Short mmCIF file of C-alpha atoms in Angstrom, two decimals:
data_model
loop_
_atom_site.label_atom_id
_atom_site.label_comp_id
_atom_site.label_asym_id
_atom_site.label_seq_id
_atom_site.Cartn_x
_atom_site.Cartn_y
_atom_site.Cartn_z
CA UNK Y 1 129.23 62.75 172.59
CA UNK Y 2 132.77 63.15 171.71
CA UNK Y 3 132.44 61.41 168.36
CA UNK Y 4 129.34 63.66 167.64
CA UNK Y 5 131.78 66.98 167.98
CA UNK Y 6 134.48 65.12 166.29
CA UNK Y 7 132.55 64.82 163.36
CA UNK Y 8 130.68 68.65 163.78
CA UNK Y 9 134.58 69.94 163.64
CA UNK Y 10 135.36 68.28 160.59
CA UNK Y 11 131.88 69.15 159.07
CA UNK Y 12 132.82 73.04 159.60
CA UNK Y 13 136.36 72.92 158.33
CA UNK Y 14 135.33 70.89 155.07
CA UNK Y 15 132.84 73.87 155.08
CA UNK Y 16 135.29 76.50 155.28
CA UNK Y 17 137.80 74.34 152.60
CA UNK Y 18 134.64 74.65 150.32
CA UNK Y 19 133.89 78.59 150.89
CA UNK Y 20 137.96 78.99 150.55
CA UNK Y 21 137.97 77.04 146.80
CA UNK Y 22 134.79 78.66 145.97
CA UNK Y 23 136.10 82.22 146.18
CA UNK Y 24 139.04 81.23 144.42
CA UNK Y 25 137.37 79.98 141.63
CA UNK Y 26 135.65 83.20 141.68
CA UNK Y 27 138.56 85.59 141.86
CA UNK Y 28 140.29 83.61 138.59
CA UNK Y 29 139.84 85.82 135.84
CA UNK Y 30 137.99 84.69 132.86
CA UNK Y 31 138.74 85.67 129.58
CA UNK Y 32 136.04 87.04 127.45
CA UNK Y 33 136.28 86.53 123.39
CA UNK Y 34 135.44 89.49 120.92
CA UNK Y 35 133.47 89.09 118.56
CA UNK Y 36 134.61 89.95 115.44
CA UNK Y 37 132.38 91.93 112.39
CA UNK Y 38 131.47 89.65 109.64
CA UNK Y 39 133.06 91.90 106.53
CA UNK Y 40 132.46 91.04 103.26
CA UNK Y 41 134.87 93.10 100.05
CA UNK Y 42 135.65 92.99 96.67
CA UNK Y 43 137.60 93.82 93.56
CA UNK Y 44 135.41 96.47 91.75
CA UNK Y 45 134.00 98.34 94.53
CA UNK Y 46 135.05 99.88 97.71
CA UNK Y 47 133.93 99.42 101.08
CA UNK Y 48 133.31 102.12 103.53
CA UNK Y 49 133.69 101.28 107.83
CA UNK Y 50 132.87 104.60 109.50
CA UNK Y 51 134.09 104.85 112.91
CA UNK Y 52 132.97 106.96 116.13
CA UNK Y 53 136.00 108.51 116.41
CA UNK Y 54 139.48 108.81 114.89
CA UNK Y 55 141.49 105.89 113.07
CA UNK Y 56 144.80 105.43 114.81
CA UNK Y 57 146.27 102.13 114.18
CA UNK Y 58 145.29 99.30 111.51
CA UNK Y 59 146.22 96.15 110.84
CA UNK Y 60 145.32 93.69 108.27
CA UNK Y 61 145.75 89.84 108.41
CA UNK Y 62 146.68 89.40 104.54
CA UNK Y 63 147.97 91.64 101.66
CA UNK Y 64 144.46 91.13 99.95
CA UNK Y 65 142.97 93.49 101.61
CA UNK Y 66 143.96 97.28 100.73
CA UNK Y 67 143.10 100.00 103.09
CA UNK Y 68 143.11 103.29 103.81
CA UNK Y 69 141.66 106.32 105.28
CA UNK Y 70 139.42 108.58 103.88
CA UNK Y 71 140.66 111.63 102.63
CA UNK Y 72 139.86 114.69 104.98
CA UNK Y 73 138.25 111.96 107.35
CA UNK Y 74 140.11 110.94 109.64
CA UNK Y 75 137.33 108.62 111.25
CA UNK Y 76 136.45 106.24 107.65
CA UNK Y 77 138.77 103.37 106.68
CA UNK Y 78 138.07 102.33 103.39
CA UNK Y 79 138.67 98.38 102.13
CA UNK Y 80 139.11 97.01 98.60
CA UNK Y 81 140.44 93.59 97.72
CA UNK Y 82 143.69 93.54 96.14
CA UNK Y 83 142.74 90.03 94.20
CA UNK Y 84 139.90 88.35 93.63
CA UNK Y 85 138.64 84.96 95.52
CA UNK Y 86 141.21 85.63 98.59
CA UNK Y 87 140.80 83.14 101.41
CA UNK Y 88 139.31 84.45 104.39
CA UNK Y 89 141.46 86.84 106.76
CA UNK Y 90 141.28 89.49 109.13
CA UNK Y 91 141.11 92.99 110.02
CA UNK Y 92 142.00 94.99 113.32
CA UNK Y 93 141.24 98.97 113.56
CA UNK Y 94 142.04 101.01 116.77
CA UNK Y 95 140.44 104.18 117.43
CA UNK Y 96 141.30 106.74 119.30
CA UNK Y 97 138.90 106.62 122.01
CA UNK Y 98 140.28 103.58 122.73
CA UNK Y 99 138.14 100.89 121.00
CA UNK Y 100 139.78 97.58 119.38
CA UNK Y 101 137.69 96.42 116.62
CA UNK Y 102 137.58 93.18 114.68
CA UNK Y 103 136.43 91.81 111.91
CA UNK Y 104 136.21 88.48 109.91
CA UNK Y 105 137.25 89.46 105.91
CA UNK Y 106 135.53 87.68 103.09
CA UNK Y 107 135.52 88.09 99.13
CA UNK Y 108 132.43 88.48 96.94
CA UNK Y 109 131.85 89.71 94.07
CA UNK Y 110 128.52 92.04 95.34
CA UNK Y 111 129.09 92.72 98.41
CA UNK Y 112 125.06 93.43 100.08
CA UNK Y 113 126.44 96.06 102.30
CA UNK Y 114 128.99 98.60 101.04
CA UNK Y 115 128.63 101.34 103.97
CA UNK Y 116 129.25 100.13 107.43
CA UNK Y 117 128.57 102.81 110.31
CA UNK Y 118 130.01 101.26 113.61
CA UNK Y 119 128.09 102.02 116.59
CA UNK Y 120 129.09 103.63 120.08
CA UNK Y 121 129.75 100.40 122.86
CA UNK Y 122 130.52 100.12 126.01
CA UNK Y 123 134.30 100.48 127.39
CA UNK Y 124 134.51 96.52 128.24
CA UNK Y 125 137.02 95.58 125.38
CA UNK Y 126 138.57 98.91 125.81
CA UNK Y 127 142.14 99.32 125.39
CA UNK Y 128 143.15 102.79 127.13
CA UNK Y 129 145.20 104.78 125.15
CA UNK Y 130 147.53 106.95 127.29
CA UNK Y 131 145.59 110.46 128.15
CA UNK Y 132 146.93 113.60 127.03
CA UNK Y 133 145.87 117.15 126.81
CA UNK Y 134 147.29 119.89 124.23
CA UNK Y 135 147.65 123.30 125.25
CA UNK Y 136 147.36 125.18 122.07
CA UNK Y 137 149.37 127.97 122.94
CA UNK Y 138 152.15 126.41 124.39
CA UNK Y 139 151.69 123.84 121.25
CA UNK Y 140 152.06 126.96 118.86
CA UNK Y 141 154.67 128.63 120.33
CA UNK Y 142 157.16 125.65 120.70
CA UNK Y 143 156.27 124.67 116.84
CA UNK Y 144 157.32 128.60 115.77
CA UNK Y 145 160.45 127.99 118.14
CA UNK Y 146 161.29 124.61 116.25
CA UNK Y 147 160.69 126.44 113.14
CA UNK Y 148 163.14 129.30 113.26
CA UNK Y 149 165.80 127.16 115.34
CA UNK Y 150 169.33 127.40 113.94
CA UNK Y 151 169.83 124.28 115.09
CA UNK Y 152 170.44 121.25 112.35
CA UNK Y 153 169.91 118.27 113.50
CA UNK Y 154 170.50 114.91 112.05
CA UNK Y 155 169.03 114.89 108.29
CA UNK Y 156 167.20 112.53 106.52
CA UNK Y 157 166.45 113.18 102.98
CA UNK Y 158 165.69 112.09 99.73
CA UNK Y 159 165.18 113.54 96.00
CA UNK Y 160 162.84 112.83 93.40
CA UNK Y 161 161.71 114.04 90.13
CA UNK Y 162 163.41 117.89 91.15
CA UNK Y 163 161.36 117.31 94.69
CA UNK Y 164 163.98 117.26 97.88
CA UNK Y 165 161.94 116.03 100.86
CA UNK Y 166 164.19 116.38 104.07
CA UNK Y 167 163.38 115.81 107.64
CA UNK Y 168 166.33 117.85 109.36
CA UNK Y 169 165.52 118.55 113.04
CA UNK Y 170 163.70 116.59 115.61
CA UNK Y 171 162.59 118.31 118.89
CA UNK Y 172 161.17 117.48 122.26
CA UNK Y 173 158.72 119.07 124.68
CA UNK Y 174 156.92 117.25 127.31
CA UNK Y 175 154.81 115.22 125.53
CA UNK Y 176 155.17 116.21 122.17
CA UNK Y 177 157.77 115.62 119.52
CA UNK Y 178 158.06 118.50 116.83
CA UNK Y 179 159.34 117.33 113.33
CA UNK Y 180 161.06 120.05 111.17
CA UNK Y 181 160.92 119.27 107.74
CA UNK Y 182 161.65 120.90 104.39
CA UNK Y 183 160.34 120.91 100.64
CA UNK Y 184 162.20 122.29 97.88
CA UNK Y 185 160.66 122.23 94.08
CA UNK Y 186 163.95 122.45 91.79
CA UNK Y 187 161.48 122.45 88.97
CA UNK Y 188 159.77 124.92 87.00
CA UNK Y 189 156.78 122.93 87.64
CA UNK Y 190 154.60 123.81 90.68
CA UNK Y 191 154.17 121.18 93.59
CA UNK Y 192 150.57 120.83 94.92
CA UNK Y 193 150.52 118.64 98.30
CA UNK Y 194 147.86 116.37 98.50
CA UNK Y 195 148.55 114.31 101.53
CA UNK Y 196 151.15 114.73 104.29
CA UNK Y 197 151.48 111.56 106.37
CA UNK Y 198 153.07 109.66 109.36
CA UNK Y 199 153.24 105.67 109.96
CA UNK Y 200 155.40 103.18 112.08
CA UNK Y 201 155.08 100.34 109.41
CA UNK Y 202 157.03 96.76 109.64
CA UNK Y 203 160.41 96.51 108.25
CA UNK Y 204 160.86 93.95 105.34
CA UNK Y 205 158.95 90.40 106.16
CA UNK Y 206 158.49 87.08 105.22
CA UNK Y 207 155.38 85.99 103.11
CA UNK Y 208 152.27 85.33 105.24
CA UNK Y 209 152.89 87.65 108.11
CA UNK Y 210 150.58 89.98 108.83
CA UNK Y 211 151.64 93.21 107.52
CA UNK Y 212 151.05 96.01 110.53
CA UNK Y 213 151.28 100.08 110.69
CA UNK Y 214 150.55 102.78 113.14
CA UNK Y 215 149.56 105.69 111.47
CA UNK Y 216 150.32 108.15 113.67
CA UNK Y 217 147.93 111.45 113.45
CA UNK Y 218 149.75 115.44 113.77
CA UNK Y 219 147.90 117.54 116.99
CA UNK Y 220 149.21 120.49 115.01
CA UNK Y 221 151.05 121.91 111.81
CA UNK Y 222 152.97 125.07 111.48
CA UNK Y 223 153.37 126.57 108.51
CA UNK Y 224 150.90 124.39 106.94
CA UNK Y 225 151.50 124.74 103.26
CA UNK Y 226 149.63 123.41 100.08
CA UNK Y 227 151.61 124.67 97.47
CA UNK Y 228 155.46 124.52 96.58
CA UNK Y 229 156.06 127.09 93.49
CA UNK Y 230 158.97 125.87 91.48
CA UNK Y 231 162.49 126.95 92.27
CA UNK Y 232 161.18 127.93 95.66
CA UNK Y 233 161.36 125.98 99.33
CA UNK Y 234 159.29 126.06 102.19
CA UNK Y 235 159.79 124.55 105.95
CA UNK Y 236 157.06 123.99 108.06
CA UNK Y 237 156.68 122.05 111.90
CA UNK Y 238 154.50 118.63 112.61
CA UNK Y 239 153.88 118.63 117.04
CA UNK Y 240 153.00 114.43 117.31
CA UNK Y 241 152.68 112.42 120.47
CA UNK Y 242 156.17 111.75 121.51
CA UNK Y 243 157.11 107.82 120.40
CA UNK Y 244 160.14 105.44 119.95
CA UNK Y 245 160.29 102.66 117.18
CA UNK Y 246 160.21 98.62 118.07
CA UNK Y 247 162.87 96.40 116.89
CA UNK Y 248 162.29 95.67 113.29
CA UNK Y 249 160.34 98.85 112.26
CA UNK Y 250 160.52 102.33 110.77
CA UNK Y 251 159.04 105.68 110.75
CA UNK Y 252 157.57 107.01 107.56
CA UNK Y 253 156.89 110.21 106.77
CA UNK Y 254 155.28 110.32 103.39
CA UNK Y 255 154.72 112.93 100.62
CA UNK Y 256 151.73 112.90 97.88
CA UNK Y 257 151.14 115.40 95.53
CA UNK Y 258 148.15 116.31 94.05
CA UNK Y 259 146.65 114.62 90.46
CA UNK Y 260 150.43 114.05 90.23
CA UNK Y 261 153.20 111.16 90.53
CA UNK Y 262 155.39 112.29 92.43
CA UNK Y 263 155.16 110.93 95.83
CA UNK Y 264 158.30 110.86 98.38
CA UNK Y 265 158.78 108.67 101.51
CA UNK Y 266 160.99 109.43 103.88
CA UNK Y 267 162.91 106.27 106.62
CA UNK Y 268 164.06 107.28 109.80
CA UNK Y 269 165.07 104.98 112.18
CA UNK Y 270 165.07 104.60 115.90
CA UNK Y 271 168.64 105.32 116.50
CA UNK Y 272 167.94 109.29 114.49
CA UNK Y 273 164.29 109.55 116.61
CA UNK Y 274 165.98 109.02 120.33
CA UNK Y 275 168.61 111.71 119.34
CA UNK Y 276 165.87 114.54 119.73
CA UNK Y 277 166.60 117.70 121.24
CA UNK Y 278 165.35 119.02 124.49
CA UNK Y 279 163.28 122.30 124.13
CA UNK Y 280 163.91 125.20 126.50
CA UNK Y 281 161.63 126.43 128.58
CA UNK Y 282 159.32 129.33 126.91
CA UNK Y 283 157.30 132.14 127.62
CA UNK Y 284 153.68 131.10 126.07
CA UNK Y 285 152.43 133.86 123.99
CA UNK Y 286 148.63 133.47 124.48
CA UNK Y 287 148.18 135.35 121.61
CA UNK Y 288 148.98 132.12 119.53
CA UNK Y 289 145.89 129.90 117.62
CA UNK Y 290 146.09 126.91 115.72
CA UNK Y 291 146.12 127.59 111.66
#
């Protein structure tokens, strides 16, 4: 009789051993792959990836493959190869809803699809971006404040063909980072802008590392202008999500102008970003809209 509950005790602890290294097993966590798109590009012709929602951050395996966004879309990335016959490579696009996407890059020279629409999914390979609301009339009235500050901050500037592009005030509210910048046209020739945009790119690299920028994506402009007349100046206000650089990177703030050449880029580094200046505390004039 003894030997019989002998045995029944051992029989029940092995049993609880087993439910024990069962649940661990079950608690591990297991790592799920992504499956990449299977993208095919090439030389001649340009393919088109439209996204559910807005582009915020792309990165491309190789140099072959060009991208960009679509202009006045900010939701369409669109590829070209930069050779011919590249080897195969990569491509990773993050939206801002929070979606990583993938896909596998080929060359051919006819691509059969040129138009690729990608599809709501489900928040499983999510990666949550950090929420954030914008007021628009506390947005507005800070921007006008930034604007018409006597305040001169650090400047960061550069000159080319009678163009001065200058970033000379960087301020700070909450959330939100508000970039002063100027444009003067020394030239009798008028200065249409095209394109007005922001990037944390990769310093200089070795060959074969994969080239990587954040384009980061203005919640509001003040003074939006399209149009510098020559020997004239204008200043305007860019509100962004407040940031700080990595080692080894920049910010860009880049300049194109219209069926023109002559395109500026501006470099700021960290050490110029981290210097921004506090905002004071306003009255919000309600009154305020976005332009």
């Amino acid at each position: 009789m003894k030997k019989i509950n002998a045995h029944m005790v051992m029989g029940f602890f092995l049993f609880l051993f087993g439910l024990n290294v069962n649940a661990q097993s079950r608690t591990k966590l297991e790592p799920k792959s992504i499956a990449p798109y299977p993208l095919e590009i090439t030389y001649f012709k340009t393919t088109n990836i439209i996204f559910p929602s807005a582009i915020v951050g792309v990165d491309r395996g190789s140099k072959d493959v060009l991208a960009q966004k679509a202009k006045g879309a900010a939701n369409i990335l669109q590829l070209k190869a930069a050779r011919d016959s590249f080897p195969e490579t990569n491509l990773t696009v993050i939206t801002a809803d929070g979606k990583l996407n993938s896909f596998v890059i080929n060359y051919t020279p006819m691509p059969s699809v040129l138009n690729v629409s990608i599809k709501e999914r489900d928040n499983k390979n999510s990666i949550f971006l950090s929420p954030g609301s914008v007021n628009e009339a506390e947005v507005t009235t800070y921007a006008t404040h930034t604007l018409y500050s006597k305040y001169k901050g650090h400047k960061v500037k550069r000159s080319k063909y009678g163009i001065r592009f200058g970033l000379n005030g960087i301020f700070i509210r909450d959330n939100l980072m508000y970039l002063r910048l100027t444009i003067t046209n020394t030239s009798n020739i008028s200065y249409d802008i095209d394109q007005l945009r922001f990037f944390i790119r990769d310093q200089k690299k070795a060959k074969r590392t994969a080239s990587q920028e954040i384009e980061i994506t203005p919640v509001h402009i003040q003074n939006k202008v399209t149009k510098i007349d020559g020997r004239s100046s204008q200043a305007l206000v860019v509100a962004v999500p407040k940031f700080t650089i990595p080692d080894k990177k920049y910010f860009a703030i880049q300049l194109f102008e219209a069926n023109g050449g002559r395109h500026i880029e501006l470099s700021v580094k960290n050490r110029t970003i981290i210097k921004a200046v506090v905002l004071p505390t306003l009255q919000i004039n309600r009154k305020y809209t976005y332009q």
